[in-house]
Amino acid sequence: MVEAMLILGKLHYVEGSYRDAISMYAKAGIDDISTKDEPLYMLRLVTEAFVIKGLSLERSTNSIASRARLCEREEEVMACFETACVVAQVYLQELEKTLNSTHSRSIKGSNMTYSEFELSYFLEAALQSAYVTHLKKGNIVKGMRSLREILRTVETKATQTFKMTAAKQLAQVLLHSLSEDCYWSPLSDPLPEFMNKEDQSYVSNLLCRKPELYTEENVYCPRDNVEEALLLLLISESMANRDAVISRAPDQQDDRAVSLRDASAVYDLLSITLGRRGQYVMLSECLERAMKFAFDEFHLWYQLALSMVACGKSAYAVSVLKECAKLRPADPTVPLLAAKVCIGSLHWLEEGESFAKMVIDLGEDAGESLAKGYLALGLSYSLQATDATLKSTQDEFNKKALQTLERARELGPEDHQIILYLSLQLALVRQISDAIEHLQEALQLCKDDMNSLHLLALLFSAQKHYQHALDVINMAIVEYPESFSLLFTKVKLEWMHKGPEEALVTCRHMLQLWQMVYSVLQHSGSEKGSSVTETPVIKKHNGLHLTLPDAHDTDSGSQRASSLAASRLEQAMSEITMQSSTMKQGPMQLWTALEQIWLQAGPGAQQAWAEGAGPEGPQRRHPDPEHQPPGLEQPWGGPASSGEKRSSHRMLPHRSGPRIQQSCHPLHCHTQGALRLLHSMDRRQETDKKTYSEETGFNTKVPL
């Protein structure tokens, strides 16, 4: 009779008679049914009865006016869902054991075998309804606890796909709805303020037995929400790859679409999670594994290309972007990104030119990207002119670059980056006045752009307006105090306009800045107690190079990172250690400039260096009262004593370092300090010469 009532309650629910279903279950007395030592079919009936009762209570018309009665109904609904979830897991585990022991045992007269078994609608609803209802109501703690309990139960073949979905949903909750301060590990309890509200359990221990859980010996316990989300997503990714449908048979088209949809959702979450930690190498490896079932899927191909660009695999990224361009020939962003990688990272100028022409060939269909396409083409022409050896070839490419950049400016008159590169190209062909005129337009559009201010200072120095150049550099340094490229330009201008003592103080400040950054990075690298470390945010700039600007860069002002948490997460697990390795060795260009200034500074340099005198201090004055500041065309001209000509200075080759300027007058009082710097420079030269220029964006060959 009880079994018949349970089946009739299911029939009433299917017909939409929710009140009849509730009354039928009340007659059957399901709240008092014990599931201990019950056969499999009875466990299934009880599971369906509890989940159907909860769904019927949710969907029945609400005629209750009392708030207390509404709360009682909600509690009754949650009790039904949680009980159904526990009984469903027990049923599936017992079913697994039975089928493993017999291999062909039928279920209550059914011919369903182990390989054919899949979760029915009501069994899947029983597993999902509890945590879904908690999350819909905003009970994050209870929802996470339900999901974690489901994931900790011993897996069966029937629950493999469901567990992948549950892991993905828990990762979404961890990334979207839970902050780091509120996180608690799976093996600990939530914070007390959450426990007081959420510690109630609706499942009776006497009514049903608990499912089997995995043991807690030698388990990995995440330390924050991102680590747990990453663990869940990597597990889901392995399951998605294992169950992927790669057959192109027409009869498996629906299964292939479902498999691709599930995998794409996992890889999107992996991109978010690994991107927070800077783990682009791992992300590219994960996406490479997805390529086996990503045939003609632009989204996954483009994600792979972006991850390869981020982790430095530029040549592979260009190959992938070519495939993306074939999949979407009308999308201008794909060849534009490929042109940027070719021009900037690889210096493949011909390939960059061809990609830029692909954008231009789209015409009006390219939209706002058309101006960027002309900009990329103009930059490729300009760099080809720089690489050319014949004067006629250089003139031809420079002419093409100017015409193309002018066209880009016509299409994008409000883009300050296009005007900046047009000014730079005019400066490279020595049209200084026109370059300054265009650069003023760029600064009107973006008043605190670092590259525009830097170029303006260089243009002033080319016209021998050194004080104006210093004023502009100082304005830029106020906005960007950590930019080594600006500081290097300031050192050179001070050296030539005010004397080497002024430049020495700036060098001293740069060394202090480098030491501070290196000590912080070393401290964060040695911390092992937490995956989150305090690290100051230092924005890296590309300096004044002919590179294609990124449309996604926040370069329109002196903005800092909006959250230190993102920076701490990136520092915690990032395998990109180029910056830290560079800082350990020290800035090569800084040591080179410093020793050259020191050799020219005169007897008062050591005291000025040791005391760190300000601009008005007596130690900063030049020892020669008749000293005249050298011009920009004499960058290594230093102070000469009375009766001595500047022509006495000569350049001598150094065995393992750059060319070092020597002076005929005695500098024994500070030669020892310079030699110490040279010794440090020799040890750092090989490892720093390339990496530091890439990291700071300082170009030793200033074009102006």
Tab-separated table of C-alpha atoms in Angstrom, residues 13-439:
chain	number	residue	atom	x	y	z
A	13	TYR	CA	2.750	15.614	-9.646
A	14	VAL	CA	3.197	14.769	-13.337
A	15	GLU	CA	-0.434	15.732	-13.961
A	16	GLY	CA	0.068	19.051	-12.142
A	17	SER	CA	-2.084	18.211	-9.101
A	18	TYR	CA	0.427	19.404	-6.506
A	19	ARG	CA	-2.004	19.411	-3.538
A	20	ASP	CA	-3.122	15.866	-4.320
A	21	ALA	CA	0.521	14.785	-4.461
A	22	ILE	CA	1.210	16.384	-1.050
A	23	SER	CA	-1.859	14.757	0.516
A	24	MET	CA	-0.971	11.367	-0.972
A	25	TYR	CA	2.531	11.534	0.541
A	26	ALA	CA	0.997	12.572	3.858
A	27	LYS	CA	-1.186	9.458	3.786
A	28	ALA	CA	1.827	7.312	2.994
A	29	GLY	CA	3.699	8.858	5.954
A	30	ILE	CA	7.004	9.355	4.150
A	31	ASP	CA	8.355	11.454	7.008
A	32	ASP	CA	8.384	8.333	9.177
A	33	ILE	CA	9.735	5.894	6.585
A	34	SER	CA	13.152	4.531	7.463
A	35	THR	CA	15.566	3.746	4.658
A	36	LYS	CA	17.752	1.405	6.667
A	37	ASP	CA	17.931	-2.138	5.263
A	38	GLU	CA	15.492	-1.277	2.480
A	39	PRO	CA	15.822	-2.755	-1.038
A	40	LEU	CA	17.087	-0.643	-3.917
A	41	TYR	CA	13.735	0.012	-5.514
A	42	MET	CA	12.382	1.299	-2.208
A	43	LEU	CA	15.319	3.700	-1.831
A	44	ARG	CA	14.545	5.051	-5.269
A	45	LEU	CA	10.847	5.483	-4.496
A	46	VAL	CA	11.632	7.315	-1.257
A	47	THR	CA	14.123	9.587	-3.045
A	48	GLU	CA	11.573	10.517	-5.686
A	49	ALA	CA	8.878	10.984	-3.047
A	50	PHE	CA	10.911	13.513	-1.037
A	51	VAL	CA	12.005	15.561	-4.035
A	52	ILE	CA	8.479	15.544	-5.517
A	53	LYS	CA	7.007	16.639	-2.188
A	54	GLY	CA	9.461	19.541	-2.003
A	55	LEU	CA	8.753	20.584	-5.595
A	56	SER	CA	4.998	20.331	-4.992
A	57	LEU	CA	5.236	22.552	-1.912
A	58	GLU	CA	7.194	25.117	-3.938
A	59	ARG	CA	4.761	25.136	-6.849
A	60	SER	CA	1.468	24.948	-4.977
A	61	THR	CA	-0.568	28.164	-4.780
A	62	ASN	CA	0.330	30.286	-1.782
A	63	SER	CA	-2.748	30.913	0.392
A	64	ILE	CA	-0.841	31.382	3.636
A	65	ALA	CA	-1.011	34.841	5.185
A	66	SER	CA	1.088	34.206	8.258
A	67	ARG	CA	4.818	34.909	7.952
A	68	ALA	CA	5.576	32.213	10.502
A	69	ARG	CA	3.650	29.661	8.447
A	70	LEU	CA	5.569	30.680	5.316
A	71	CYS	CA	8.869	30.128	7.140
A	72	GLU	CA	7.655	26.709	8.244
A	73	ARG	CA	6.828	25.800	4.651
A	74	GLU	CA	10.262	26.933	3.466
A	75	GLU	CA	11.897	24.832	6.164
A	76	GLU	CA	9.753	21.871	5.152
A	77	VAL	CA	10.788	22.302	1.508
A	78	MET	CA	14.482	22.401	2.454
A	79	ALA	CA	14.062	19.325	4.670
A	80	CYS	CA	12.554	17.419	1.744
A	81	PHE	CA	15.344	18.465	-0.643
A	82	GLU	CA	18.202	17.685	1.744
A	83	THR	CA	16.720	14.318	2.679
A	84	ALA	CA	16.196	13.471	-1.003
A	85	CYS	CA	19.848	14.363	-1.730
A	86	VAL	CA	21.178	12.083	1.020
A	87	VAL	CA	18.905	9.145	0.108
A	88	ALA	CA	19.749	9.553	-3.606
A	89	GLN	CA	23.481	9.291	-2.896
A	90	VAL	CA	22.959	6.209	-0.720
A	91	TYR	CA	20.822	4.648	-3.444
A	92	LEU	CA	23.380	5.296	-6.195
A	93	GLN	CA	26.231	3.897	-4.098
A	94	GLU	CA	24.275	0.760	-3.248
A	95	LEU	CA	23.298	0.398	-6.889
A	96	GLU	CA	26.973	0.600	-7.858
A	97	LYS	CA	27.873	-2.145	-5.406
A	98	THR	CA	25.062	-4.375	-6.602
A	99	LEU	CA	25.871	-3.971	-10.272
A	100	ASN	CA	29.578	-4.513	-9.662
A	101	SER	CA	28.875	-7.761	-7.848
A	102	THR	CA	26.409	-9.234	-10.341
A	103	HIS	CA	27.326	-7.343	-13.583
A	104	SER	CA	23.894	-8.105	-15.022
A	105	ARG	CA	21.390	-7.842	-12.198
A	106	SER	CA	18.108	-6.214	-13.141
A	107	ILE	CA	16.360	-3.507	-11.122
A	108	LYS	CA	12.761	-4.446	-10.066
A	109	GLY	CA	11.924	-6.261	-13.263
A	110	SER	CA	13.801	-3.819	-15.497
A	111	ASN	CA	16.439	-4.889	-18.010
A	112	MET	CA	18.566	-1.766	-17.346
A	113	THR	CA	22.227	-2.719	-17.062
A	114	TYR	CA	25.148	-0.895	-15.541
A	115	SER	CA	26.468	0.513	-18.805
A	116	GLU	CA	23.031	1.796	-19.789
A	117	PHE	CA	22.234	3.489	-16.489
A	118	GLU	CA	21.831	7.266	-16.476
A	119	LEU	CA	20.387	9.652	-13.928
A	120	SER	CA	16.663	10.130	-14.339
A	121	TYR	CA	15.021	13.518	-14.027
A	122	PHE	CA	13.921	13.025	-10.412
A	123	LEU	CA	17.260	11.566	-9.282
A	124	GLU	CA	19.124	14.517	-10.769
A	125	ALA	CA	16.617	16.899	-9.191
A	126	ALA	CA	17.159	15.181	-5.859
A	127	LEU	CA	20.910	15.769	-6.066
A	128	GLN	CA	20.610	19.387	-7.208
A	129	SER	CA	17.561	20.893	-5.522
A	130	ALA	CA	19.090	21.414	-2.071
A	131	TYR	CA	22.104	23.519	-3.015
A	132	VAL	CA	20.279	25.275	-5.860
A	133	THR	CA	17.559	26.455	-3.477
A	134	HIS	CA	20.137	27.630	-0.932
A	135	LEU	CA	22.023	29.621	-3.533
A	136	LYS	CA	18.851	31.165	-4.975
A	137	LYS	CA	17.925	32.414	-1.512
A	138	GLY	CA	21.403	33.843	-0.956
A	139	ASN	CA	22.477	31.260	1.627
A	140	ILE	CA	26.038	30.985	0.305
A	141	VAL	CA	27.329	29.080	3.338
A	142	LYS	CA	24.656	26.372	3.173
A	143	GLY	CA	24.918	26.139	-0.594
A	144	MET	CA	28.694	25.705	-0.496
A	145	ARG	CA	28.424	23.167	2.303
A	146	SER	CA	25.898	21.104	0.309
A	147	LEU	CA	28.088	21.217	-2.806
A	148	ARG	CA	31.199	20.221	-0.875
A	149	GLU	CA	29.391	17.302	0.764
A	150	ILE	CA	28.215	16.094	-2.634
A	151	LEU	CA	31.742	16.297	-4.046
A	152	ARG	CA	33.220	14.447	-1.067
A	153	THR	CA	30.933	11.418	-1.447
A	154	VAL	CA	32.355	8.341	-3.102
A	155	GLU	CA	31.826	8.664	-6.830
A	156	THR	CA	29.741	6.309	-8.926
A	157	LYS	CA	29.526	6.008	-12.680
A	158	ALA	CA	26.060	7.474	-12.627
A	159	THR	CA	27.253	10.646	-10.865
A	160	GLN	CA	30.382	11.378	-12.906
A	161	THR	CA	28.753	13.910	-15.223
A	162	PHE	CA	26.757	15.395	-12.371
A	163	LYS	CA	29.861	15.836	-10.230
A	164	MET	CA	31.572	17.702	-13.048
A	165	THR	CA	28.585	20.075	-13.145
A	166	ALA	CA	28.613	20.436	-9.355
A	167	ALA	CA	32.346	21.207	-9.316
A	168	LYS	CA	31.858	23.844	-11.994
A	169	GLN	CA	29.000	25.450	-10.050
A	170	LEU	CA	31.018	25.488	-6.824
A	171	ALA	CA	33.896	27.156	-8.672
A	172	GLN	CA	31.483	29.813	-9.939
A	173	VAL	CA	30.300	30.490	-6.386
A	174	LEU	CA	33.880	30.718	-5.105
A	175	LEU	CA	34.934	33.133	-7.842
A	176	HIS	CA	31.802	35.253	-7.981
A	177	SER	CA	30.085	35.262	-4.600
A	178	LEU	CA	32.773	34.684	-1.962
A	179	SER	CA	35.505	37.098	-0.932
A	180	GLU	CA	38.889	36.053	0.390
A	181	ASP	CA	38.116	37.372	3.870
A	182	CYS	CA	35.061	35.119	4.209
A	183	TYR	CA	36.694	31.956	2.890
A	184	TRP	CA	36.927	28.768	4.954
A	185	SER	CA	38.568	25.540	3.861
A	186	PRO	CA	36.574	22.373	3.139
A	187	LEU	CA	37.917	20.695	6.299
A	188	SER	CA	37.064	23.568	8.652
A	189	ASP	CA	33.929	25.390	9.795
A	190	PRO	CA	32.746	28.776	8.513
A	191	LEU	CA	33.263	31.955	10.462
A	192	PRO	CA	31.229	32.192	13.716
A	193	GLU	CA	28.992	34.959	12.408
A	194	PHE	CA	27.910	32.631	9.588
A	195	MET	CA	27.640	29.571	11.795
A	196	ASN	CA	25.024	31.203	14.032
A	197	LYS	CA	22.729	31.679	11.073
A	198	GLU	CA	23.405	28.585	9.017
A	199	ASP	CA	24.174	25.736	11.408
A	200	GLN	CA	20.719	24.166	11.260
A	201	SER	CA	20.407	20.805	9.540
A	202	TYR	CA	17.093	19.436	8.350
A	203	VAL	CA	18.139	15.808	7.840
A	204	SER	CA	17.258	13.388	10.626
A	205	ASN	CA	20.063	11.008	11.558
A	206	LEU	CA	17.522	8.381	12.592
A	207	LEU	CA	15.604	8.459	9.325
A	208	CYS	CA	18.299	7.546	6.833
A	209	ARG	CA	21.869	6.397	6.664
A	210	LYS	CA	24.674	8.604	5.406
A	211	PRO	CA	26.498	8.066	2.103
A	212	GLU	CA	30.099	6.947	2.083
A	213	LEU	CA	32.685	9.726	1.978
A	214	TYR	CA	36.282	9.785	0.816
A	215	THR	CA	38.790	9.553	3.662
A	216	GLU	CA	40.581	12.714	4.789
A	217	GLU	CA	44.073	11.229	4.936
A	218	ASN	CA	46.753	12.940	2.862
A	219	VAL	CA	44.280	15.303	1.233
A	220	TYR	CA	45.109	18.659	-0.319
A	221	CYS	CA	43.360	21.541	1.448
A	222	PRO	CA	43.199	24.854	-0.479
A	223	ARG	CA	44.152	28.049	1.309
A	224	ASP	CA	41.843	30.495	-0.470
A	225	ASN	CA	38.871	30.552	-2.783
A	226	VAL	CA	40.942	30.867	-5.975
A	227	GLU	CA	43.001	27.781	-5.131
A	228	GLU	CA	39.879	25.749	-4.444
A	229	ALA	CA	38.230	26.989	-7.634
A	230	LEU	CA	41.352	26.091	-9.603
A	231	LEU	CA	41.415	22.602	-8.084
A	232	LEU	CA	37.752	22.050	-8.959
A	233	LEU	CA	38.163	23.318	-12.494
A	234	LEU	CA	41.228	21.202	-13.207
A	235	ILE	CA	39.289	18.144	-12.058
A	236	SER	CA	36.345	19.187	-14.239
A	237	GLU	CA	38.667	19.793	-17.183
A	238	SER	CA	40.134	16.300	-16.926
A	239	MET	CA	36.636	14.813	-16.786
A	240	ALA	CA	35.506	16.916	-19.760
A	241	ASN	CA	38.490	15.733	-21.819
A	242	ARG	CA	37.879	12.132	-20.814
A	243	ASP	CA	34.206	12.195	-21.839
A	244	ALA	CA	34.653	14.398	-24.907
A	245	VAL	CA	32.839	13.298	-28.066
A	246	ILE	CA	35.260	13.778	-30.950
A	247	SER	CA	33.486	11.710	-33.584
A	248	ARG	CA	32.221	13.738	-36.543
A	249	ALA	CA	29.469	11.236	-37.344
A	250	PRO	CA	26.105	12.922	-38.066
A	251	ASP	CA	24.266	10.765	-35.527
A	252	GLN	CA	26.516	12.079	-32.738
A	253	GLN	CA	26.048	15.749	-33.498
A	254	ASP	CA	23.882	16.419	-30.433
A	255	ASP	CA	26.260	14.606	-28.085
A	256	ARG	CA	29.172	16.511	-29.591
A	257	ALA	CA	27.395	19.838	-29.039
A	258	VAL	CA	26.675	18.990	-25.379
A	259	SER	CA	30.267	17.908	-24.823
A	260	LEU	CA	31.610	21.092	-26.385
A	261	ARG	CA	29.240	23.283	-24.364
A	262	ASP	CA	30.304	21.728	-21.067
A	263	ALA	CA	33.984	21.951	-21.951
A	264	SER	CA	33.723	25.575	-23.079
A	265	ALA	CA	32.137	26.570	-19.767
A	266	VAL	CA	34.989	24.914	-17.864
A	267	TYR	CA	37.668	26.567	-20.007
A	268	ASP	CA	36.060	29.986	-19.623
A	269	LEU	CA	36.211	29.644	-15.842
A	270	LEU	CA	39.787	28.359	-16.096
A	271	SER	CA	40.707	31.467	-18.080
A	272	ILE	CA	39.328	33.681	-15.319
A	273	THR	CA	40.952	31.716	-12.500
A	274	LEU	CA	44.384	31.237	-14.045
A	275	GLY	CA	44.368	34.789	-15.338
A	276	ARG	CA	44.041	36.065	-11.771
A	277	ARG	CA	47.225	34.250	-10.851
A	278	GLY	CA	49.127	34.981	-14.047
A	279	GLN	CA	49.333	31.261	-14.886
A	280	TYR	CA	49.095	31.744	-18.646
A	281	VAL	CA	51.482	28.892	-19.433
A	282	MET	CA	49.237	26.427	-17.626
A	283	LEU	CA	46.176	27.966	-19.296
A	284	SER	CA	47.689	27.552	-22.760
A	285	GLU	CA	48.496	23.918	-21.983
A	286	CYS	CA	44.909	23.297	-20.861
A	287	LEU	CA	43.505	24.926	-23.984
A	288	GLU	CA	45.842	22.910	-26.185
A	289	ARG	CA	44.216	19.775	-24.791
A	290	ALA	CA	40.839	21.174	-25.815
A	291	MET	CA	41.831	21.427	-29.452
A	292	LYS	CA	40.942	17.789	-30.101
A	293	PHE	CA	37.233	18.610	-29.947
A	294	ALA	CA	37.398	22.325	-30.863
A	295	PHE	CA	37.136	21.859	-34.618
A	296	ASP	CA	35.800	25.078	-36.197
A	297	GLU	CA	35.149	26.557	-32.730
A	298	PHE	CA	36.426	30.116	-32.883
A	299	HIS	CA	36.005	30.842	-29.179
A	300	LEU	CA	38.408	28.156	-27.963
A	301	TRP	CA	40.923	28.892	-30.704
A	302	TYR	CA	40.918	32.583	-29.849
A	303	GLN	CA	41.266	31.833	-26.119
A	304	LEU	CA	44.293	29.687	-26.954
A	305	ALA	CA	45.827	32.488	-29.011
A	306	LEU	CA	45.325	35.038	-26.239
A	307	SER	CA	46.845	32.737	-23.631
A	308	MET	CA	49.887	32.147	-25.844
A	309	VAL	CA	50.332	35.875	-26.343
A	310	ALA	CA	50.136	36.405	-22.584
A	311	CYS	CA	52.705	33.729	-21.756
A	312	GLY	CA	55.187	34.813	-24.427
A	313	LYS	CA	54.676	32.073	-27.026
A	314	SER	CA	54.374	34.678	-29.745
A	315	ALA	CA	55.284	32.530	-32.760
A	316	TYR	CA	52.709	29.882	-31.809
A	317	ALA	CA	50.174	32.629	-31.139
A	318	VAL	CA	50.551	33.981	-34.672
A	319	SER	CA	49.950	30.509	-36.113
A	320	VAL	CA	46.796	30.119	-34.029
A	321	LEU	CA	45.610	33.612	-34.981
A	322	LYS	CA	45.935	32.656	-38.660
A	323	GLU	CA	43.484	29.820	-38.030
A	324	CYS	CA	41.188	32.206	-36.160
A	325	ALA	CA	41.267	34.578	-39.123
A	326	LYS	CA	40.172	31.713	-41.392
A	327	LEU	CA	37.265	30.914	-39.061
A	328	ARG	CA	36.144	34.570	-38.906
A	329	PRO	CA	37.462	36.433	-41.938
A	330	ALA	CA	35.206	39.424	-41.280
A	331	ASP	CA	36.516	40.058	-37.748
A	332	PRO	CA	39.155	42.841	-37.834
A	333	THR	CA	40.373	42.298	-34.265
A	334	VAL	CA	42.046	38.971	-35.106
A	335	PRO	CA	44.478	40.212	-37.803
A	336	LEU	CA	44.990	43.407	-35.798
A	337	LEU	CA	46.147	41.400	-32.788
A	338	ALA	CA	48.336	39.257	-35.036
A	339	ALA	CA	49.887	42.423	-36.484
A	340	LYS	CA	50.628	43.710	-33.001
A	341	VAL	CA	52.368	40.469	-32.013
A	342	CYS	CA	54.385	40.384	-35.245
A	343	ILE	CA	55.492	44.003	-34.962
A	344	GLY	CA	56.065	44.155	-31.225
A	345	SER	CA	57.225	40.799	-29.929
A	346	LEU	CA	58.625	39.007	-32.987
A	347	HIS	CA	59.758	41.883	-35.221
A	348	TRP	CA	58.275	40.070	-38.186
A	349	LEU	CA	57.669	43.236	-40.143
A	350	GLU	CA	56.582	41.678	-43.445
A	351	GLU	CA	54.056	39.430	-41.681
A	352	GLY	CA	52.821	42.384	-39.646
A	353	GLU	CA	52.385	44.360	-42.852
A	354	SER	CA	50.317	41.573	-44.405
A	355	PHE	CA	48.069	41.316	-41.330
A	356	ALA	CA	47.569	45.098	-41.288
A	357	LYS	CA	46.582	45.015	-44.962
A	358	MET	CA	44.005	42.327	-44.116
A	359	VAL	CA	42.332	44.838	-41.787
A	360	ILE	CA	42.534	47.611	-44.384
A	361	ASP	CA	41.053	45.357	-47.075
A	362	LEU	CA	37.893	45.021	-44.987
A	363	GLY	CA	37.203	48.696	-45.636
A	364	GLU	CA	34.176	50.114	-43.882
A	365	ASP	CA	33.344	46.688	-42.484
A	366	ALA	CA	36.324	47.054	-40.158
A	367	GLY	CA	34.613	49.940	-38.361
A	368	GLU	CA	36.756	51.614	-35.703
A	369	SER	CA	39.529	49.089	-36.288
A	370	LEU	CA	40.282	50.553	-39.714
A	371	ALA	CA	42.292	53.399	-38.192
A	372	LYS	CA	44.233	50.893	-36.087
A	373	GLY	CA	44.940	48.894	-39.226
A	374	TYR	CA	46.507	51.931	-40.899
A	375	LEU	CA	48.443	52.600	-37.710
A	376	ALA	CA	49.842	49.058	-37.712
A	377	LEU	CA	50.783	49.380	-41.380
A	378	GLY	CA	52.493	52.703	-40.752
A	379	LEU	CA	54.479	51.262	-37.854
A	380	SER	CA	55.620	48.317	-39.953
A	381	TYR	CA	56.810	50.724	-42.685
A	382	SER	CA	58.617	52.858	-40.123
A	383	LEU	CA	60.436	49.902	-38.601
A	384	GLN	CA	61.348	48.590	-42.043
A	385	ALA	CA	62.866	51.994	-42.756
A	386	THR	CA	64.922	51.677	-39.594
A	387	ASP	CA	66.175	48.243	-40.639
A	388	ALA	CA	66.936	49.252	-44.221
A	389	THR	CA	70.578	49.740	-45.191
A	390	LEU	CA	70.157	51.780	-48.390
A	391	LYS	CA	69.287	55.462	-48.108
A	392	SER	CA	66.806	55.249	-50.961
A	393	THR	CA	64.991	52.348	-49.298
A	394	GLN	CA	64.860	54.228	-46.012
A	395	ASP	CA	63.384	57.305	-47.683
A	396	GLU	CA	60.792	55.210	-49.485
A	397	PHE	CA	59.624	53.436	-46.327
A	398	ASN	CA	59.620	56.683	-44.335
A	399	LYS	CA	57.444	58.312	-46.981
A	400	LYS	CA	55.022	55.378	-46.912
A	401	ALA	CA	54.957	55.467	-43.104
A	402	LEU	CA	54.082	59.180	-43.027
A	403	GLN	CA	51.327	58.783	-45.630
A	404	THR	CA	49.841	55.786	-43.849
A	405	LEU	CA	49.936	57.435	-40.418
A	406	GLU	CA	48.325	60.571	-41.855
A	407	ARG	CA	45.530	58.356	-43.201
A	408	ALA	CA	45.174	56.747	-39.785
A	409	ARG	CA	44.877	60.193	-38.204
A	410	GLU	CA	42.128	61.162	-40.673
A	411	LEU	CA	40.146	58.058	-39.714
A	412	GLY	CA	40.783	58.442	-35.975
A	413	PRO	CA	41.185	62.155	-35.198
A	414	GLU	CA	40.362	61.625	-31.520
A	415	ASP	CA	42.896	58.838	-30.965
A	416	HIS	CA	45.862	60.350	-29.143
A	417	GLN	CA	48.025	57.265	-29.751
A	418	ILE	CA	47.796	57.641	-33.519
A	419	ILE	CA	48.834	61.292	-33.242
A	420	LEU	CA	51.671	60.290	-30.911
A	421	TYR	CA	53.123	57.840	-33.421
A	422	LEU	CA	52.669	60.332	-36.220
A	423	SER	CA	54.684	62.832	-34.175
A	424	LEU	CA	57.339	60.232	-33.522
A	425	GLN	CA	57.627	59.445	-37.218
A	426	LEU	CA	57.974	63.142	-38.009
A	427	ALA	CA	60.692	63.378	-35.373
A	428	LEU	CA	62.550	60.434	-36.880
A	429	VAL	CA	62.713	62.226	-40.224
A	430	ARG	CA	63.898	65.379	-38.386
A	431	GLN	CA	60.733	67.437	-38.849
A	432	ILE	CA	60.882	68.617	-35.265
A	433	SER	CA	58.554	71.619	-35.479
A	434	ASP	CA	55.766	69.608	-37.154
A	435	ALA	CA	56.260	66.843	-34.607
A	436	ILE	CA	55.828	69.261	-31.690
A	437	GLU	CA	52.722	70.742	-33.310
A	438	HIS	CA	51.086	67.317	-33.665
A	439	LEU	CA	52.212	66.284	-30.216
